[in-house]
mmCIF file of C-alpha atoms and ligand atoms in Angstrom:
data_model
loop_
_atom_site.group_PDB
_atom_site.id
_atom_site.type_symbol
_atom_site.label_atom_id
_atom_site.label_comp_id
_atom_site.label_asym_id
_atom_site.label_seq_id
_atom_site.Cartn_x
_atom_site.Cartn_y
_atom_site.Cartn_z
ATOM 1 C CA MET K 660 -19.356 -31.343 25.196
ATOM 2 C CA ILE K 661 -16.522 -31.901 22.719
ATOM 3 C CA ASP K 662 -12.820 -31.466 23.355
ATOM 4 C CA ILE K 663 -11.263 -31.133 19.928
ATOM 5 C CA PRO K 664 -13.961 -30.215 17.452
ATOM 6 C CA SER K 665 -13.869 -31.053 13.762
ATOM 7 C CA PRO K 666 -16.478 -31.264 10.993
ATOM 8 C CA GLN K 667 -17.019 -34.938 11.899
ATOM 9 C CA THR K 668 -17.429 -34.451 15.636
ATOM 10 C CA THR K 669 -19.685 -31.460 15.007
ATOM 11 C CA ALA K 670 -21.900 -33.500 12.664
ATOM 12 C CA ALA K 671 -21.977 -36.310 15.246
ATOM 13 C CA ALA K 672 -22.912 -33.882 18.031
ATOM 14 C CA PHE K 673 -25.687 -32.512 15.826
ATOM 15 C CA GLU K 674 -27.093 -35.979 15.322
ATOM 16 C CA ASP K 675 -26.885 -36.722 19.059
ATOM 17 C CA HIS K 676 -28.680 -33.537 19.973
ATOM 18 C CA TYR K 677 -31.347 -33.288 17.257
ATOM 19 C CA ALA K 678 -31.765 -37.028 16.533
ATOM 20 C CA ARG K 679 -31.362 -36.537 12.775
ATOM 21 C CA PRO K 680 -28.417 -35.912 10.465
ATOM 22 C CA ALA K 681 -27.115 -32.440 9.585
ATOM 23 C CA ALA K 682 -27.454 -31.246 5.994
ATOM 24 C CA GLY K 683 -23.853 -30.020 6.128
ATOM 25 C CA VAL K 684 -21.073 -28.518 8.231
ATOM 26 C CA TRP K 685 -19.649 -25.041 7.675
ATOM 27 C CA SER K 686 -16.881 -23.266 9.556
ATOM 28 C CA ALA K 687 -15.273 -19.882 9.982
ATOM 29 C CA PRO K 688 -12.002 -18.986 11.710
ATOM 30 C CA GLY K 689 -10.956 -16.590 14.406
ATOM 31 C CA ARG K 690 -8.323 -14.035 13.502
ATOM 32 C CA VAL K 691 -5.232 -12.289 14.736
ATOM 33 C CA ASN K 692 -4.434 -8.778 13.665
ATOM 34 C CA LEU K 693 -0.859 -8.490 12.426
ATOM 35 C CA ILE K 694 -0.986 -4.691 12.332
ATOM 36 C CA GLY K 695 -3.515 -1.834 12.082
ATOM 37 C CA GLU K 696 -5.300 -1.207 15.352
ATOM 38 C CA HIS K 697 -8.444 0.948 15.690
ATOM 39 C CA THR K 698 -7.997 1.928 12.056
ATOM 40 C CA ASP K 699 -10.970 -0.066 10.756
ATOM 41 C CA TYR K 700 -13.676 2.228 12.111
ATOM 42 C CA ASN K 701 -11.685 5.183 10.761
ATOM 43 C CA ASP K 702 -12.089 3.911 7.184
ATOM 44 C CA GLY K 703 -8.416 2.912 7.292
ATOM 45 C CA LEU K 704 -6.079 0.018 6.596
ATOM 46 C CA VAL K 705 -5.844 -3.224 8.562
ATOM 47 C CA PHE K 706 -3.772 -6.360 8.043
ATOM 48 C CA PRO K 707 -5.169 -9.348 9.962
ATOM 49 C CA PHE K 708 -5.098 -13.040 9.154
ATOM 50 C CA ALA K 709 -7.499 -15.899 9.727
ATOM 51 C CA ILE K 710 -6.138 -18.545 12.125
ATOM 52 C CA GLU K 711 -6.518 -22.311 12.273
ATOM 53 C CA ARG K 712 -8.864 -22.109 15.253
ATOM 54 C CA ARG K 713 -12.419 -22.237 13.958
ATOM 55 C CA THR K 714 -16.086 -22.364 14.851
ATOM 56 C CA TRP K 715 -18.058 -25.141 13.131
ATOM 57 C CA ALA K 716 -21.776 -25.039 12.442
ATOM 58 C CA ALA K 717 -23.649 -28.260 11.646
ATOM 59 C CA VAL K 718 -26.996 -27.223 10.215
ATOM 60 C CA ALA K 719 -30.202 -28.783 8.871
ATOM 61 C CA PRO K 720 -33.311 -27.000 7.598
ATOM 62 C CA ARG K 721 -36.604 -27.407 9.457
ATOM 63 C CA GLU K 722 -40.115 -27.428 8.047
ATOM 64 C CA ASP K 723 -41.365 -24.586 10.265
ATOM 65 C CA ARG K 724 -39.930 -21.094 10.850
ATOM 66 C CA ILE K 725 -38.064 -21.853 14.079
ATOM 67 C CA ILE K 726 -34.298 -21.427 14.452
ATOM 68 C CA ARG K 727 -32.896 -23.603 17.214
ATOM 69 C CA VAL K 728 -29.261 -23.322 18.263
ATOM 70 C CA ARG K 729 -27.069 -25.233 20.632
ATOM 71 C CA SER K 730 -23.408 -24.419 21.325
ATOM 72 C CA GLY K 731 -20.882 -26.733 22.919
ATOM 73 C CA ALA K 732 -19.520 -23.652 24.686
ATOM 74 C CA MET K 733 -22.774 -22.873 26.478
ATOM 75 C CA PRO K 734 -25.044 -24.747 28.895
ATOM 76 C CA ASP K 735 -28.377 -23.631 27.434
ATOM 77 C CA ALA K 736 -29.891 -23.931 23.974
ATOM 78 C CA ALA K 737 -31.901 -21.088 22.418
ATOM 79 C CA GLU K 738 -34.633 -20.734 19.830
ATOM 80 C CA ILE K 739 -36.600 -18.058 18.045
ATOM 81 C CA SER K 740 -39.059 -17.820 15.172
ATOM 82 C CA LEU K 741 -38.144 -16.059 11.935
ATOM 83 C CA ASP K 742 -41.226 -13.936 12.669
ATOM 84 C CA GLU K 743 -39.819 -12.665 15.991
ATOM 85 C CA LEU K 744 -36.419 -11.489 14.786
ATOM 86 C CA ASP K 745 -35.781 -8.336 16.761
ATOM 87 C CA PRO K 746 -32.626 -7.553 18.754
ATOM 88 C CA ALA K 747 -34.891 -6.805 21.738
ATOM 89 C CA ASN K 748 -35.815 -10.520 21.756
ATOM 90 C CA PHE K 749 -32.228 -11.802 21.594
ATOM 91 C CA GLU K 750 -30.529 -13.004 24.744
ATOM 92 C CA ASP K 751 -26.859 -13.549 25.545
ATOM 93 C CA TRP K 752 -24.719 -15.429 23.079
ATOM 94 C CA SER K 753 -27.583 -16.440 20.794
ATOM 95 C CA ALA K 754 -27.713 -12.795 19.631
ATOM 96 C CA TYR K 755 -24.623 -13.555 17.522
ATOM 97 C CA VAL K 756 -26.569 -16.290 15.715
ATOM 98 C CA PHE K 757 -30.072 -14.777 15.488
ATOM 99 C CA GLY K 758 -28.415 -11.441 14.699
ATOM 100 C CA VAL K 759 -27.169 -12.880 11.410
ATOM 101 C CA PHE K 760 -30.737 -13.682 10.310
ATOM 102 C CA TRP K 761 -31.951 -10.294 11.506
ATOM 103 C CA ALA K 762 -29.085 -8.545 9.669
ATOM 104 C CA MET K 763 -29.830 -10.441 6.459
ATOM 105 C CA ARG K 764 -33.406 -9.220 6.636
ATOM 106 C CA GLU K 765 -32.272 -5.650 7.425
ATOM 107 C CA ARG K 766 -30.052 -5.752 4.353
ATOM 108 C CA GLY K 767 -32.865 -6.835 2.093
ATOM 109 C CA VAL K 768 -33.069 -10.630 2.203
ATOM 110 C CA SER K 769 -36.749 -11.557 2.163
ATOM 111 C CA LEU K 770 -37.753 -14.060 4.832
ATOM 112 C CA ASP K 771 -41.086 -14.806 3.153
ATOM 113 C CA GLY K 772 -41.579 -18.523 2.647
ATOM 114 C CA ARG K 773 -38.266 -19.414 4.291
ATOM 115 C CA THR K 774 -37.904 -22.313 6.663
ATOM 116 C CA GLY K 775 -35.942 -22.314 9.921
ATOM 117 C CA PHE K 776 -32.913 -24.358 10.951
ATOM 118 C CA ASP K 777 -31.485 -26.552 13.649
ATOM 119 C CA ILE K 778 -27.903 -25.452 14.318
ATOM 120 C CA LEU K 779 -25.188 -27.028 16.431
ATOM 121 C CA LEU K 780 -21.975 -25.100 17.078
ATOM 122 C CA THR K 781 -18.572 -26.235 18.250
ATOM 123 C CA SER K 782 -15.457 -24.109 18.475
ATOM 124 C CA ASP K 783 -11.826 -24.103 19.436
ATOM 125 C CA VAL K 784 -11.555 -20.314 19.265
ATOM 126 C CA PRO K 785 -11.210 -19.125 22.868
ATOM 127 C CA LEU K 786 -14.171 -16.889 23.721
ATOM 128 C CA GLY K 787 -13.459 -13.275 24.559
ATOM 129 C CA ALA K 788 -9.679 -13.618 24.211
ATOM 130 C CA GLY K 789 -9.364 -11.138 21.356
ATOM 131 C CA LEU K 790 -9.186 -13.811 18.647
ATOM 132 C CA SER K 791 -12.664 -12.890 17.440
ATOM 133 C CA SER K 792 -14.756 -15.859 18.390
ATOM 134 C CA SER K 793 -17.641 -13.469 17.727
ATOM 135 C CA ALA K 794 -16.843 -13.084 14.021
ATOM 136 C CA ALA K 795 -16.195 -16.839 13.793
ATOM 137 C CA ILE K 796 -19.690 -17.677 15.053
ATOM 138 C CA GLU K 797 -21.369 -15.023 12.884
ATOM 139 C CA CYS K 798 -19.495 -15.976 9.722
ATOM 140 C CA ALA K 799 -19.947 -19.745 10.188
ATOM 141 C CA VAL K 800 -23.701 -19.234 10.497
ATOM 142 C CA ALA K 801 -23.812 -16.737 7.625
ATOM 143 C CA VAL K 802 -22.041 -18.992 5.099
ATOM 144 C CA ALA K 803 -24.264 -21.931 6.100
ATOM 145 C CA VAL K 804 -27.467 -19.918 5.671
ATOM 146 C CA ASN K 805 -26.214 -18.395 2.422
ATOM 147 C CA ASP K 806 -25.755 -21.919 1.027
ATOM 148 C CA LEU K 807 -28.879 -23.575 2.427
ATOM 149 C CA TRP K 808 -31.241 -20.728 1.511
ATOM 150 C CA GLU K 809 -29.362 -20.436 -1.818
ATOM 151 C CA LEU K 810 -29.062 -16.670 -1.367
ATOM 152 C CA GLY K 811 -25.994 -16.208 -3.547
ATOM 153 C CA LEU K 812 -24.719 -13.360 -1.350
ATOM 154 C CA SER K 813 -21.129 -12.341 -2.095
ATOM 155 C CA ARG K 814 -18.432 -12.546 0.542
ATOM 156 C CA ARG K 815 -18.440 -8.730 0.589
ATOM 157 C CA GLU K 816 -22.179 -8.702 1.370
ATOM 158 C CA LEU K 817 -21.659 -11.359 4.062
ATOM 159 C CA ILE K 818 -19.041 -9.103 5.693
ATOM 160 C CA TYR K 819 -21.669 -6.363 5.996
ATOM 161 C CA VAL K 820 -24.327 -8.794 7.229
ATOM 162 C CA CYS K 821 -22.031 -10.105 9.974
ATOM 163 C CA GLN K 822 -20.825 -6.642 10.926
ATOM 164 C CA LEU K 823 -24.440 -5.491 11.209
ATOM 165 C CA ALA K 824 -25.208 -8.503 13.410
ATOM 166 C CA GLU K 825 -22.361 -7.492 15.714
ATOM 167 C CA ASN K 826 -23.210 -3.760 15.701
ATOM 168 C CA GLY K 827 -27.000 -3.866 15.593
ATOM 169 C CA ALA K 828 -27.981 -7.136 17.264
ATOM 170 C CA VAL K 829 -25.188 -7.583 19.816
ATOM 171 C CA GLY K 830 -24.535 -3.851 20.198
ATOM 172 C CA ALA K 831 -20.746 -3.859 19.836
ATOM 173 C CA PRO K 832 -19.678 -0.699 17.954
ATOM 174 C CA THR K 833 -16.876 -2.397 16.005
ATOM 175 C CA GLY K 834 -15.572 -2.021 12.476
ATOM 176 C CA ASN K 835 -15.509 -4.960 10.077
ATOM 177 C CA MET K 836 -11.919 -6.149 10.331
ATOM 178 C CA ASP K 837 -12.876 -9.358 12.142
ATOM 179 C CA GLN K 838 -15.597 -10.405 9.731
ATOM 180 C CA THR K 839 -13.429 -9.545 6.723
ATOM 181 C CA ALA K 840 -10.527 -11.660 7.995
ATOM 182 C CA SER K 841 -12.818 -14.552 8.840
ATOM 183 C CA LEU K 842 -14.543 -14.508 5.440
ATOM 184 C CA MET K 843 -11.598 -13.599 3.196
ATOM 185 C CA GLY K 844 -8.617 -15.347 4.844
ATOM 186 C CA GLU K 845 -6.396 -17.722 2.867
ATOM 187 C CA ASP K 846 -3.758 -20.239 3.909
ATOM 188 C CA GLY K 847 -0.368 -18.545 4.317
ATOM 189 C CA HIS K 848 -1.822 -15.081 3.694
ATOM 190 C CA ALA K 849 -2.785 -12.048 5.712
ATOM 191 C CA VAL K 850 -5.617 -9.912 4.339
ATOM 192 C CA LEU K 851 -4.827 -6.291 3.485
ATOM 193 C CA ILE K 852 -8.123 -4.569 4.158
ATOM 194 C CA ASP K 853 -8.858 -1.088 2.911
ATOM 195 C CA VAL K 854 -12.113 -0.217 4.617
ATOM 196 C CA GLU K 855 -12.689 2.959 2.608
ATOM 197 C CA ALA K 856 -12.051 1.297 -0.756
ATOM 198 C CA GLU K 857 -13.995 -1.797 0.369
ATOM 199 C CA THR K 858 -11.181 -4.082 -0.746
ATOM 200 C CA ALA K 859 -9.588 -7.082 0.971
ATOM 201 C CA VAL K 860 -6.490 -8.440 -0.740
ATOM 202 C CA PRO K 861 -4.768 -11.628 0.452
ATOM 203 C CA VAL K 862 -1.002 -11.045 0.739
ATOM 204 C CA PRO K 863 1.406 -13.971 1.242
ATOM 205 C CA VAL K 864 3.336 -13.479 4.491
ATOM 206 C CA HIS K 865 5.820 -16.391 4.200
ATOM 207 C CA PHE K 866 6.221 -16.838 7.972
ATOM 208 C CA GLY K 867 6.749 -20.598 7.671
ATOM 209 C CA ASP K 868 8.991 -20.384 4.552
ATOM 210 C CA GLU K 869 11.247 -17.984 6.440
ATOM 211 C CA GLY K 870 11.416 -20.123 9.574
ATOM 212 C CA LEU K 871 9.228 -17.805 11.614
ATOM 213 C CA SER K 872 6.389 -18.514 14.026
ATOM 214 C CA LEU K 873 3.733 -16.075 15.130
ATOM 215 C CA LEU K 874 3.131 -16.383 18.854
ATOM 216 C CA VAL K 875 0.006 -15.149 20.564
ATOM 217 C CA ILE K 876 0.577 -14.156 24.169
ATOM 218 C CA ASP K 877 -2.860 -14.019 25.780
ATOM 219 C CA THR K 878 -2.361 -12.066 28.988
ATOM 220 C CA ARG K 879 -5.769 -13.280 30.221
ATOM 221 C CA VAL K 880 -6.399 -9.861 31.718
ATOM 222 C CA HIS K 881 -9.440 -7.832 30.723
ATOM 223 C CA HIS K 882 -9.394 -4.440 32.284
ATOM 224 C CA SER K 883 -12.815 -3.248 33.252
ATOM 225 C CA HIS K 884 -12.617 -0.010 31.241
ATOM 226 C CA ALA K 885 -12.137 -1.915 27.956
ATOM 227 C CA THR K 886 -15.641 -1.287 26.601
ATOM 228 C CA GLY K 887 -15.774 2.336 27.705
ATOM 229 C CA GLY K 888 -12.210 2.851 26.481
ATOM 230 C CA TYR K 889 -13.108 1.608 23.005
ATOM 231 C CA GLY K 890 -16.068 3.975 22.785
ATOM 232 C CA GLU K 891 -13.977 6.875 24.083
ATOM 233 C CA ARG K 892 -11.256 6.277 21.498
ATOM 234 C CA ARG K 893 -13.875 6.122 18.779
ATOM 235 C CA ALA K 894 -15.345 9.413 19.964
ATOM 236 C CA SER K 895 -11.861 11.041 20.014
ATOM 237 C CA CYS K 896 -11.283 9.948 16.428
ATOM 238 C CA GLU K 897 -14.638 11.391 15.359
ATOM 239 C CA LEU K 898 -13.866 14.644 17.170
ATOM 240 C CA GLY K 899 -10.415 14.806 15.573
ATOM 241 C CA ALA K 900 -11.866 14.304 12.097
ATOM 242 C CA ARG K 901 -14.540 16.954 12.682
ATOM 243 C CA LEU K 902 -12.063 19.542 13.948
ATOM 244 C CA MET K 903 -9.732 18.798 11.043
ATOM 245 C CA GLY K 904 -12.629 19.215 8.591
ATOM 246 C CA VAL K 905 -12.502 15.717 7.115
ATOM 247 C CA PRO K 906 -15.219 13.041 7.025
ATOM 248 C CA THR K 907 -12.911 10.399 8.517
ATOM 249 C CA LEU K 908 -9.306 10.244 9.710
ATOM 250 C CA ARG K 909 -8.506 8.188 6.626
ATOM 251 C CA LYS K 910 -8.394 11.466 4.729
ATOM 252 C CA LEU K 911 -5.374 12.663 6.735
ATOM 253 C CA THR K 912 -1.742 11.798 6.055
ATOM 254 C CA GLU K 913 1.449 12.398 7.982
ATOM 255 C CA ALA K 914 1.755 15.714 6.127
ATOM 256 C CA ASP K 915 -1.371 16.924 7.986
ATOM 257 C CA LEU K 916 0.035 16.262 11.441
ATOM 258 C CA GLU K 917 1.692 19.643 11.810
ATOM 259 C CA ARG K 918 -1.660 21.367 11.315
ATOM 260 C CA ALA K 919 -3.339 18.791 13.570
ATOM 261 C CA ALA K 920 -0.922 19.696 16.360
ATOM 262 C CA GLU K 921 -2.062 23.333 16.075
ATOM 263 C CA VAL K 922 -5.793 22.653 15.757
ATOM 264 C CA LEU K 923 -6.287 19.835 18.281
ATOM 265 C CA ASP K 924 -5.876 19.544 22.022
ATOM 266 C CA ASP K 925 -2.981 17.312 23.087
ATOM 267 C CA VAL K 926 -5.011 14.158 23.763
ATOM 268 C CA THR K 927 -7.047 14.337 20.543
ATOM 269 C CA PHE K 928 -3.880 15.083 18.601
ATOM 270 C CA ARG K 929 -2.182 11.963 19.912
ATOM 271 C CA ARG K 930 -5.241 9.834 19.126
ATOM 272 C CA VAL K 931 -5.218 11.210 15.582
ATOM 273 C CA ARG K 932 -1.477 10.729 15.224
ATOM 274 C CA HIS K 933 -1.852 7.066 16.128
ATOM 275 C CA ILE K 934 -4.462 6.470 13.435
ATOM 276 C CA VAL K 935 -2.584 8.403 10.749
ATOM 277 C CA THR K 936 0.787 6.772 11.441
ATOM 278 C CA GLU K 937 -0.810 3.343 11.909
ATOM 279 C CA ASN K 938 -2.392 3.511 8.444
ATOM 280 C CA ALA K 939 1.064 4.298 7.048
ATOM 281 C CA ARG K 940 2.596 1.375 8.976
ATOM 282 C CA VAL K 941 -0.012 -1.039 7.650
ATOM 283 C CA ALA K 942 0.659 -0.052 4.057
ATOM 284 C CA ARG K 943 4.405 -0.292 4.647
ATOM 285 C CA THR K 944 4.104 -3.705 6.365
ATOM 286 C CA ALA K 945 2.159 -5.177 3.434
ATOM 287 C CA GLN K 946 4.809 -3.840 1.061
ATOM 288 C CA VAL K 947 7.850 -4.905 3.101
ATOM 289 C CA VAL K 948 6.559 -8.414 3.811
ATOM 290 C CA GLN K 949 6.220 -8.996 0.068
ATOM 291 C CA GLU K 950 9.352 -7.228 -1.132
ATOM 292 C CA GLU K 951 11.821 -7.901 1.684
ATOM 293 C CA GLY K 952 10.244 -10.711 3.669
ATOM 294 C CA PRO K 953 8.738 -11.076 7.144
ATOM 295 C CA HIS K 954 12.033 -10.659 9.008
ATOM 296 C CA ARG K 955 11.943 -7.011 7.972
ATOM 297 C CA ILE K 956 8.555 -6.075 9.445
ATOM 298 C CA GLY K 957 9.735 -6.237 13.062
ATOM 299 C CA ASP K 958 10.405 -2.515 13.458
ATOM 300 C CA LEU K 959 6.952 -1.698 12.125
ATOM 301 C CA LEU K 960 5.335 -3.994 14.696
ATOM 302 C CA VAL K 961 7.384 -2.409 17.471
ATOM 303 C CA ALA K 962 6.537 1.124 16.299
ATOM 304 C CA SER K 963 2.849 0.167 16.229
ATOM 305 C CA HIS K 964 3.050 -0.986 19.831
ATOM 306 C CA ALA K 965 4.761 2.227 20.930
ATOM 307 C CA SER K 966 2.060 4.273 19.201
ATOM 308 C CA MET K 967 -0.699 2.346 20.970
ATOM 309 C CA ARG K 968 1.073 2.620 24.302
ATOM 310 C CA ASP K 969 2.006 6.312 24.130
ATOM 311 C CA ASP K 970 -0.407 8.008 21.703
ATOM 312 C CA PHE K 971 -3.590 5.940 21.702
ATOM 313 C CA GLU K 972 -3.044 4.798 25.309
ATOM 314 C CA ILE K 973 -4.769 1.425 25.000
ATOM 315 C CA SER K 974 -1.971 -0.803 26.256
ATOM 316 C CA CYS K 975 -1.571 -1.927 29.876
ATOM 317 C CA PRO K 976 1.359 -3.124 32.036
ATOM 318 C CA GLU K 977 0.748 -6.798 31.200
ATOM 319 C CA LEU K 978 0.759 -6.167 27.429
ATOM 320 C CA ASP K 979 3.841 -3.944 27.677
ATOM 321 C CA LEU K 980 5.649 -6.620 29.680
ATOM 322 C CA ALA K 981 4.712 -9.317 27.134
ATOM 323 C CA VAL K 982 6.070 -7.189 24.281
ATOM 324 C CA GLU K 983 9.249 -6.102 26.083
ATOM 325 C CA THR K 984 10.035 -9.630 27.214
ATOM 326 C CA ALA K 985 9.469 -11.124 23.764
ATOM 327 C CA LEU K 986 11.750 -8.517 22.194
ATOM 328 C CA ALA K 987 14.435 -9.043 24.860
ATOM 329 C CA ALA K 988 14.276 -12.798 24.156
ATOM 330 C CA GLY K 989 15.019 -12.164 20.493
ATOM 331 C CA ALA K 990 11.615 -11.746 18.818
ATOM 332 C CA VAL K 991 11.790 -10.134 15.359
ATOM 333 C CA GLY K 992 8.912 -7.885 16.393
ATOM 334 C CA ALA K 993 6.067 -7.747 18.876
ATOM 335 C CA ARG K 994 3.013 -5.635 19.610
ATOM 336 C CA MET K 995 -0.264 -5.726 21.463
ATOM 337 C CA THR K 996 -3.110 -6.768 19.194
ATOM 338 C CA GLY K 997 -6.850 -6.214 19.365
ATOM 339 C CA GLY K 998 -8.842 -3.508 21.071
ATOM 340 C CA GLY K 999 -6.479 -3.081 24.029
ATOM 341 C CA PHE K 1000 -6.785 -2.748 27.817
ATOM 342 C CA GLY K 1001 -5.833 -6.407 28.153
ATOM 343 C CA GLY K 1002 -6.208 -9.288 25.757
ATOM 344 C CA ALA K 1003 -3.293 -10.506 23.693
ATOM 345 C CA ALA K 1004 0.046 -9.471 22.263
ATOM 346 C CA ILE K 1005 1.730 -11.086 19.251
ATOM 347 C CA ALA K 1006 5.409 -11.841 18.761
ATOM 348 C CA LEU K 1007 7.035 -12.829 15.476
ATOM 349 C CA VAL K 1008 9.874 -15.171 16.406
ATOM 350 C CA ASP K 1009 12.342 -17.580 14.818
ATOM 351 C CA GLU K 1010 10.840 -21.061 15.136
ATOM 352 C CA SER K 1011 13.890 -22.163 17.093
ATOM 353 C CA LYS K 1012 13.301 -19.413 19.671
ATOM 354 C CA ALA K 1013 9.556 -19.884 20.157
ATOM 355 C CA ALA K 1014 9.887 -22.055 23.268
ATOM 356 C CA GLU K 1015 12.440 -19.721 24.824
ATOM 357 C CA VAL K 1016 10.324 -16.624 24.206
ATOM 358 C CA SER K 1017 7.321 -18.407 25.676
ATOM 359 C CA ASP K 1018 9.307 -19.471 28.785
ATOM 360 C CA ASP K 1019 10.728 -15.996 29.279
ATOM 361 C CA VAL K 1020 7.261 -14.445 29.119
ATOM 362 C CA ASP K 1021 5.977 -16.991 31.650
ATOM 363 C CA LYS K 1022 8.845 -16.158 34.000
ATOM 364 C CA ALA K 1023 8.481 -12.408 33.589
ATOM 365 C CA PHE K 1024 4.755 -12.619 34.369
ATOM 366 C CA ALA K 1025 5.422 -14.725 37.455
ATOM 367 C CA ALA K 1026 8.128 -12.321 38.625
ATOM 368 C CA ALA K 1027 5.755 -9.365 38.188
ATOM 369 C CA GLY K 1028 3.067 -11.143 40.205
ATOM 370 C CA TYR K 1029 0.717 -11.437 37.181
ATOM 371 C CA GLY K 1030 -1.363 -14.534 36.452
ATOM 372 C CA ALA K 1031 0.150 -17.025 33.987
ATOM 373 C CA PRO K 1032 -0.314 -15.965 30.334
ATOM 374 C CA HIS K 1033 -1.442 -18.417 27.655
ATOM 375 C CA VAL K 1034 1.098 -18.565 24.836
ATOM 376 C CA PHE K 1035 0.452 -20.422 21.572
ATOM 377 C CA ILE K 1036 1.388 -20.387 17.894
ATOM 378 C CA VAL K 1037 -1.075 -19.378 15.174
ATOM 379 C CA THR K 1038 -0.788 -19.960 11.433
ATOM 380 C CA PRO K 1039 -2.447 -17.921 8.663
ATOM 381 C CA SER K 1040 -5.310 -20.132 7.516
ATOM 382 C CA GLN K 1041 -8.278 -20.400 5.213
ATOM 383 C CA GLY K 1042 -11.402 -18.329 5.759
ATOM 384 C CA ALA K 1043 -15.020 -19.439 6.079
ATOM 385 C CA ARG K 1044 -15.930 -22.530 4.065
ATOM 386 C CA ARG K 1045 -18.178 -25.536 3.748
ATOM 387 C CA ASP K 1046 -16.432 -28.553 5.325
ATOM 388 C CA ALA K 1047 -18.886 -31.373 4.823
HETATM 389 P P1 ADP V 1563 -13.929 -12.241 20.933
HETATM 390 O O1 ADP V 1563 -14.642 -11.971 19.651
HETATM 391 O O2 ADP V 1563 -12.624 -11.554 21.023
HETATM 392 O O3 ADP V 1563 -13.791 -13.689 21.247
HETATM 393 P P2 ADP V 1563 -16.289 -11.002 21.955
HETATM 394 O O4 ADP V 1563 -16.669 -10.461 23.289
HETATM 395 O O5 ADP V 1563 -16.414 -10.120 20.776
HETATM 396 O O6 ADP V 1563 -14.819 -11.609 22.089
HETATM 397 O O7 ADP V 1563 -17.178 -12.279 21.653
HETATM 398 C C1 ADP V 1563 -17.278 -13.318 22.594
HETATM 399 C C2 ADP V 1563 -18.739 -13.712 22.771
HETATM 400 O O8 ADP V 1563 -19.226 -14.300 21.550
HETATM 401 C C3 ADP V 1563 -18.925 -14.786 23.810
HETATM 402 O O9 ADP V 1563 -19.043 -14.231 25.099
HETATM 403 C C4 ADP V 1563 -20.229 -15.439 23.344
HETATM 404 O O10 ADP V 1563 -21.357 -14.654 23.746
HETATM 405 C C5 ADP V 1563 -20.127 -15.349 21.834
HETATM 406 N N1 ADP V 1563 -19.580 -16.593 21.252
HETATM 407 C C6 ADP V 1563 -18.449 -16.704 20.535
HETATM 408 N N2 ADP V 1563 -18.237 -17.977 20.138
HETATM 409 C C7 ADP V 1563 -19.257 -18.703 20.631
HETATM 410 C C8 ADP V 1563 -19.626 -20.081 20.581
HETATM 411 N N3 ADP V 1563 -18.866 -20.982 19.941
HETATM 412 N N4 ADP V 1563 -20.764 -20.454 21.194
HETATM 413 C C9 ADP V 1563 -21.533 -19.560 21.832
HETATM 414 N N5 ADP V 1563 -21.242 -18.253 21.918
HETATM 415 C C10 ADP V 1563 -20.132 -17.808 21.332
HETATM 416 MG MG1 MG V 1564 -15.363 -10.083 19.001
#
């Protein structure tokens, strides 16, 4: 429907589709995780940033209780009444939108006397590529509804609303890293999230000031065991915590690993070791990037990748090749990012080497007989906002 979306084109598309003007345009970004993988659902530390790719929502209130939604990414529109909000009634992608309303109600927002909305969505966040188009759509809708219904919900509450939409309405058993990054991101900053403490602190990363670019290498592979693999890793972490006698793995530190090696079977031990060491790497990365600069975080990124490859076992040959090739071409650091079993890797590279790293990865993929990867630069950007 629209090639390069913006607040203006989204408002125009709204008017085309609904034959009336939008009341406003809101947007929320996708995200890339700099470091801290599978730590969020273990009450741990994560360090993602919001990216410049966003999902826009042009919205206008209606006089009845119907919510209608149209997305430029999808062929069919969807609608539901505020009186029929039940995940059992949600279909396909519209669950991400209706789920936000359902989650607001579940968390105590009264729907009595509320009116519905017409919503038109556009996005330049690639869907299902590990950049969290799902959080972008949830958060764009949530900030719009928060404003138009004048709910006054805090960003923290919106994180929980959007996470509940994803967990309860869509049925994805994820933590809240994505929603936190999308709602709390700031230009030039990554967000240091402490899930247990319920804090999200923007930390300047200075990539641009230091002549660095952050490349995303989307392998475009999605291994079929991704969903099952995620659930299995989650279950291993829960088992590890139970056997170690702690409520969550967040309660363990590297000093506990010796005992963990005695108490746990080999596989569970390695899962636990990944989470414990990854939490330490996240904390260290946030400290080093501020005190010594982004050139010094490379080893931490590389160690994170090794831990995911060897201990958590969520990498795959394509991701390993992307990381190895980027490092061989002179990247400061590189690691797979996201849930694993496919998806994307990131590489922190000198601006002057970005093209070369990208070319080398293309060539290495071709030589290995893999499909062409999609390589692009992302910049830490502002979180969810009203645009117009
Ligand atoms: P990711 O969050 O990494 O992009 P997910 O599988 O979590 O991958 O979410 C992708 C799904 O979210 C899509 O398949 C679609 O159902 C929904 N979605 C995301 N963005 C949009 C959009 N702009 N319009 C319609 N549906 C969307
Ligand atoms: Mg997602």
